Each structure stands twice: as C-alpha cells, then as structure tokens.
C-alpha cells in the first residue's frame, strides 16, 4: 500500500510521526510527505527536534529555533531548539520552587535534581 493510498483511505488522519535510528531518512521522508500534503491542500506543520537542522537544509531556509516558518502555502516547518527549551523549562521549575517555598536560592541538592532530570534519555523529544 502506498502512502497516497493510506491518506486516501484515512482522510481524517491528523498526525503522522516518523521514527527510527539515525540516518534512515526520517527528516527527508517527513519533509517530502509534508510537501506533498501541502500541495494536496492540507495545512501541514513538519517539525524536528534534531539539532542537525536538517529541515533548514532541505527547505534551504534557516528555520532553527524560529517557530513555525511558512515554506509554501499550507506548509510550515519548525526546528525546535531543544537545548534552549530545556533551559527555559528548568528555569520555570526553579521559579515555581522559589514561589511555592518562598526561597530566594535553590538548594544545591534540588538544583542537582533539576540538572539530572534534563539528562534523562529522550528529554529532547
């Protein structure tokens, strides 16, 4: 069954995810599928958390960390700066702790936990 047939048989499909180990062509296939769907009239967002910025290369535009960028009508691409987002999230957690417990400084053992949580496998995703 072709990908076209999958979409024709499931027109209500809203999300498509491509996964697998590095080097298989996930980003290339995602970009090509998104482009095809946009040309069919679907409004599409293709995004990546890969720090390699491959979507920028594919679409020949710097889109890294800029939010959704329109590539062609109906097609938006986004490369999420996962490192920046993790740092922002860590700061949100610190602020919640400060507010909740009336602290000005985060104790080192709590800070160590906040830092360790960012090192968890798949945290970027």
Backbone as numpy.savetxt, mean C-alpha at the origin, in Angstrom:
# Nx Ny Nz CAx CAy CAz Cx Cy Cz
-9.17 -20.57 -17.75 -10.02 -19.39 -17.75 -9.13 -18.15 -17.75
-9.43 -17.23 -18.63 -8.65 -16.00 -18.71 -9.10 -15.01 -17.64
-8.26 -14.04 -17.38 -8.61 -13.00 -16.42 -9.84 -12.22 -16.91
-9.92 -12.01 -18.20 -11.09 -11.33 -18.77 -12.37 -12.10 -18.43
-12.33 -13.42 -18.58 -13.50 -14.24 -18.26 -13.84 -14.18 -16.77
-12.83 -14.13 -15.93 -13.07 -14.00 -14.49 -13.85 -12.72 -14.20
-13.45 -11.62 -14.82 -14.15 -10.35 -14.60 -15.54 -10.34 -15.22
-15.66 -10.94 -16.38 -16.98 -10.99 -17.02 -17.96 -11.82 -16.21
-17.49 -12.89 -15.58 -18.36 -13.76 -14.79 -18.59 -13.22 -13.38
-17.79 -12.26 -12.95 -17.90 -11.69 -11.61 -17.85 -10.17 -11.68
-18.81 -9.53 -12.34 -18.73 -8.08 -12.51 -18.82 -7.30 -11.20
-19.30 -7.94 -10.14 -19.41 -7.26 -8.84 -18.09 -7.27 -8.07
-17.09 -7.95 -8.56 -15.78 -8.04 -7.89 -15.24 -6.64 -7.67
-14.81 -6.36 -6.43 -14.32 -5.03 -6.09 -12.85 -4.99 -5.74
-12.31 -6.11 -5.30 -10.91 -6.13 -4.86 -10.17 -7.28 -5.52
-8.94 -6.99 -5.92 -8.08 -8.00 -6.50 -6.72 -7.83 -5.82
-6.17 -8.92 -5.34 -4.85 -8.85 -4.71 -3.93 -9.85 -5.40
-2.72 -9.42 -5.66 -1.70 -10.29 -6.24 -0.63 -10.50 -5.18
-0.29 -11.74 -4.91 0.71 -12.03 -3.89 1.67 -13.10 -4.36
2.76 -13.22 -3.64 3.77 -14.23 -3.94 5.14 -13.72 -3.60
6.14 -14.54 -3.83 7.50 -14.15 -3.49 8.02 -13.10 -4.47
9.12 -12.49 -4.11 9.70 -11.45 -4.93 10.12 -11.93 -6.31
9.98 -11.05 -7.29 10.46 -11.35 -8.63 9.50 -12.10 -9.53
8.28 -12.32 -9.07 7.31 -13.06 -9.88 6.55 -12.19 -10.88
6.59 -10.88 -10.69 5.86 -9.98 -11.58 4.54 -9.49 -11.01
4.41 -9.53 -9.69 3.15 -9.10 -9.06 2.81 -7.65 -9.42
3.79 -6.77 -9.33 3.54 -5.36 -9.60 3.24 -5.15 -11.08
3.97 -5.80 -11.94 3.74 -5.68 -13.38 2.34 -6.18 -13.74
1.98 -7.33 -13.21 0.66 -7.89 -13.50 -0.44 -7.02 -12.91
-0.22 -6.49 -11.72 -1.20 -5.60 -11.09 -1.41 -4.35 -11.92
-0.31 -3.75 -12.37 -0.40 -2.53 -13.17 -1.10 -2.80 -14.50
-0.77 -3.91 -15.14 -1.41 -4.24 -16.42 -2.90 -4.50 -16.24
-3.26 -5.20 -15.18 -4.67 -5.48 -14.91 -5.42 -4.18 -14.61
-4.81 -3.33 -13.80 -5.43 -2.05 -13.47 -5.63 -1.20 -14.72
-4.63 -1.17 -15.58 -4.72 -0.41 -16.83 -5.87 -0.95 -17.69
-5.92 -2.26 -17.84 -6.97 -2.88 -18.65 -8.36 -2.55 -18.08
-8.51 -2.68 -16.76 -9.80 -2.38 -16.14 -10.19 -0.92 -16.32
-9.23 -0.01 -16.18 -9.51 1.41 -16.38 -9.98 1.67 -17.81
-9.35 1.01 -18.76 -9.76 1.16 -20.16 -11.15 0.58 -20.41
-11.58 -0.37 -19.56 -12.93 -0.93 -19.67 -13.97 -0.04 -19.00
-13.52 1.04 -18.36 -14.44 1.98 -17.72 -14.55 1.85 -16.21
-13.81 0.93 -15.63 -13.82 0.78 -14.17 -12.90 1.82 -13.54
-13.30 2.35 -12.40 -12.43 3.24 -11.64 -11.53 2.35 -10.78
-10.21 2.50 -10.92 -9.26 1.57 -10.33 -8.18 2.31 -9.54
-7.84 1.74 -8.38 -6.67 2.17 -7.62 -5.74 0.97 -7.52
-4.54 1.10 -8.04 -3.51 0.07 -7.88 -2.48 0.65 -6.92
-2.11 -0.13 -5.90 -1.13 0.40 -4.95 -0.14 -0.66 -4.54
0.97 -0.17 -4.01 2.05 -1.05 -3.59 2.69 -0.49 -2.32
3.15 -1.39 -1.46 3.93 -0.98 -0.29 5.40 -1.36 -0.47
5.76 -1.82 -1.65 7.13 -2.22 -1.94 8.02 -0.97 -2.01
9.10 -0.92 -1.23 9.96 0.27 -1.26 10.74 0.43 -2.57
10.65 -0.53 -3.48 11.37 -0.43 -4.75 10.74 0.57 -5.72
9.56 1.04 -5.44 8.88 2.05 -6.27 8.71 1.58 -7.71
8.31 0.34 -7.89 8.15 -0.22 -9.23 7.00 0.40 -10.00
5.93 0.78 -9.32 4.82 1.42 -10.04 5.27 2.75 -10.66
6.14 3.47 -9.96 6.70 4.70 -10.52 7.43 4.40 -11.82
8.19 3.31 -11.84 8.91 2.92 -13.05 7.94 2.51 -14.15
6.97 1.70 -13.82 6.02 1.21 -14.81 5.25 2.35 -15.46
4.76 3.28 -14.64 3.94 4.38 -15.16 4.76 5.61 -15.51
6.08 5.53 -15.33 7.01 6.60 -15.67 6.63 7.93 -15.03
6.25 7.84 -13.75 5.93 9.02 -12.94 6.38 8.74 -11.52
6.88 9.77 -10.84 7.24 9.60 -9.43 5.97 9.71 -8.61
5.49 8.58 -8.11 4.27 8.57 -7.31 4.53 8.15 -5.88
5.79 7.84 -5.54 6.12 7.31 -4.22 5.76 8.28 -3.11
4.90 7.82 -2.19 4.55 8.60 -1.01 3.67 9.80 -1.27
3.06 9.91 -2.44 2.28 11.09 -2.81 0.78 10.89 -2.74
0.32 9.75 -2.27 -1.12 9.48 -2.28 -1.53 9.05 -3.67
-2.83 8.84 -3.88 -3.28 8.39 -5.21 -2.99 9.44 -6.29
-2.36 9.01 -7.37 -2.01 9.88 -8.49 -2.74 9.36 -9.72
-3.43 10.25 -10.42 -4.14 9.82 -11.63 -3.14 9.58 -12.76
-3.20 8.39 -13.33 -2.30 8.00 -14.41 -2.97 8.25 -15.75
-4.16 7.74 -15.90 -5.04 7.99 -17.05 -6.45 8.09 -16.45
-7.43 8.52 -17.22 -8.79 8.54 -16.66 -9.16 7.16 -16.09
-9.70 7.16 -14.90 -10.15 5.97 -14.16 -9.03 5.17 -13.49
-7.78 5.50 -13.73 -6.68 4.73 -13.14 -5.84 5.62 -12.22
-5.81 5.23 -10.96 -5.00 5.92 -9.96 -3.99 4.93 -9.42
-2.79 5.41 -9.17 -1.73 4.56 -8.63 -1.16 5.21 -7.37
-0.76 4.36 -6.44 -0.22 4.86 -5.18 0.86 3.92 -4.68
1.99 4.49 -4.32 3.06 3.75 -3.65 3.15 4.30 -2.24
2.82 3.46 -1.30 2.77 3.88 0.09 4.17 3.85 0.68
4.55 4.96 1.31 5.83 5.03 2.01 5.63 4.35 3.36
5.83 3.05 3.38 5.54 2.25 4.58 6.39 2.68 5.76
7.65 3.02 5.53 8.51 3.44 6.64 7.96 4.71 7.30
7.57 5.67 6.48 7.01 6.91 7.03 5.72 6.63 7.78
4.86 5.79 7.19 3.58 5.48 7.83 3.79 4.76 9.16
4.77 3.88 9.24 5.07 3.19 10.49 5.52 4.20 11.54
6.41 5.13 11.14 6.86 6.16 12.09 5.69 7.00 12.59
4.80 7.38 11.67 3.62 8.17 12.07 2.74 7.39 13.04
2.54 6.11 12.75 1.72 5.28 13.62 2.36 5.14 15.01
3.67 4.95 15.04 4.35 4.87 16.33 4.15 6.15 17.13
4.23 7.29 16.46 4.04 8.56 17.17 2.60 8.69 17.66
1.63 8.22 16.87 0.24 8.22 17.34 0.09 7.39 18.61
0.74 6.24 18.66 0.69 5.38 19.85 1.33 6.09 21.04
2.49 6.71 20.81 3.15 7.44 21.89 2.24 8.53 22.46
1.59 9.27 21.54 0.72 10.36 21.99 -0.48 9.83 22.77
-1.04 8.73 22.34 -2.16 8.13 23.08 -1.73 7.73 24.49
-0.53 7.17 24.61 -0.02 6.77 25.92 0.19 8.01 26.79
0.80 9.06 26.21 1.01 10.29 26.97 -0.32 10.86 27.47
-1.30 10.91 26.57 -2.61 11.47 26.93 -3.32 10.62 27.97
-3.31 9.31 27.77 -4.04 8.41 28.65 -3.47 8.39 30.06
-2.15 8.45 30.16 -1.51 8.31 31.47 -0.90 9.61 31.98
-1.11 10.70 31.26 -0.59 11.99 31.70 0.93 12.05 31.74
1.57 11.33 30.85 3.05 11.29 30.82 3.59 12.34 29.87
4.74 12.89 30.23 5.46 13.76 29.30 6.47 12.95 28.50
7.05 11.96 29.14 8.03 11.09 28.50 7.54 9.65 28.54
7.84 8.92 27.49 7.49 7.50 27.43 8.60 6.71 28.12
8.27 5.86 29.10 9.30 5.04 29.75 10.01 4.15 28.71
11.29 3.91 28.94 12.11 3.17 27.98 11.55 1.79 27.66
11.02 1.09 28.67 10.51 -0.27 28.40 9.29 -0.22 27.47
8.50 0.85 27.56 7.36 1.00 26.64 7.87 1.39 25.27
8.83 2.28 25.21 9.43 2.69 23.93 10.05 1.48 23.23
10.70 0.62 23.99 11.28 -0.60 23.40 10.19 -1.46 22.77
9.06 -1.55 23.43 7.94 -2.33 22.90 7.40 -1.70 21.61
7.26 -0.38 21.60 6.78 0.32 20.40 7.73 0.07 19.24
9.02 0.15 19.50 10.02 -0.09 18.45 9.99 -1.54 17.97
9.87 -2.48 18.90 9.85 -3.90 18.54 8.63 -4.25 17.71
7.50 -3.63 18.00 6.27 -3.93 17.26 6.42 -3.57 15.79
7.22 -2.55 15.48 7.43 -2.14 14.09 8.30 -3.13 13.34
9.00 -3.99 14.05 9.88 -4.97 13.41 9.18 -6.30 13.14
7.90 -6.40 13.47 7.16 -7.64 13.26 7.11 -7.98 11.77
7.15 -9.27 11.44 7.02 -9.66 10.04 5.71 -9.14 9.45
5.78 -8.66 8.23 4.62 -8.15 7.48 4.09 -6.83 8.01
4.81 -6.15 8.89 4.35 -4.87 9.41 4.14 -3.86 8.28
5.01 -3.88 7.28 4.87 -2.92 6.18 3.58 -3.13 5.42
3.16 -4.38 5.29 1.94 -4.65 4.56 0.75 -4.24 5.39
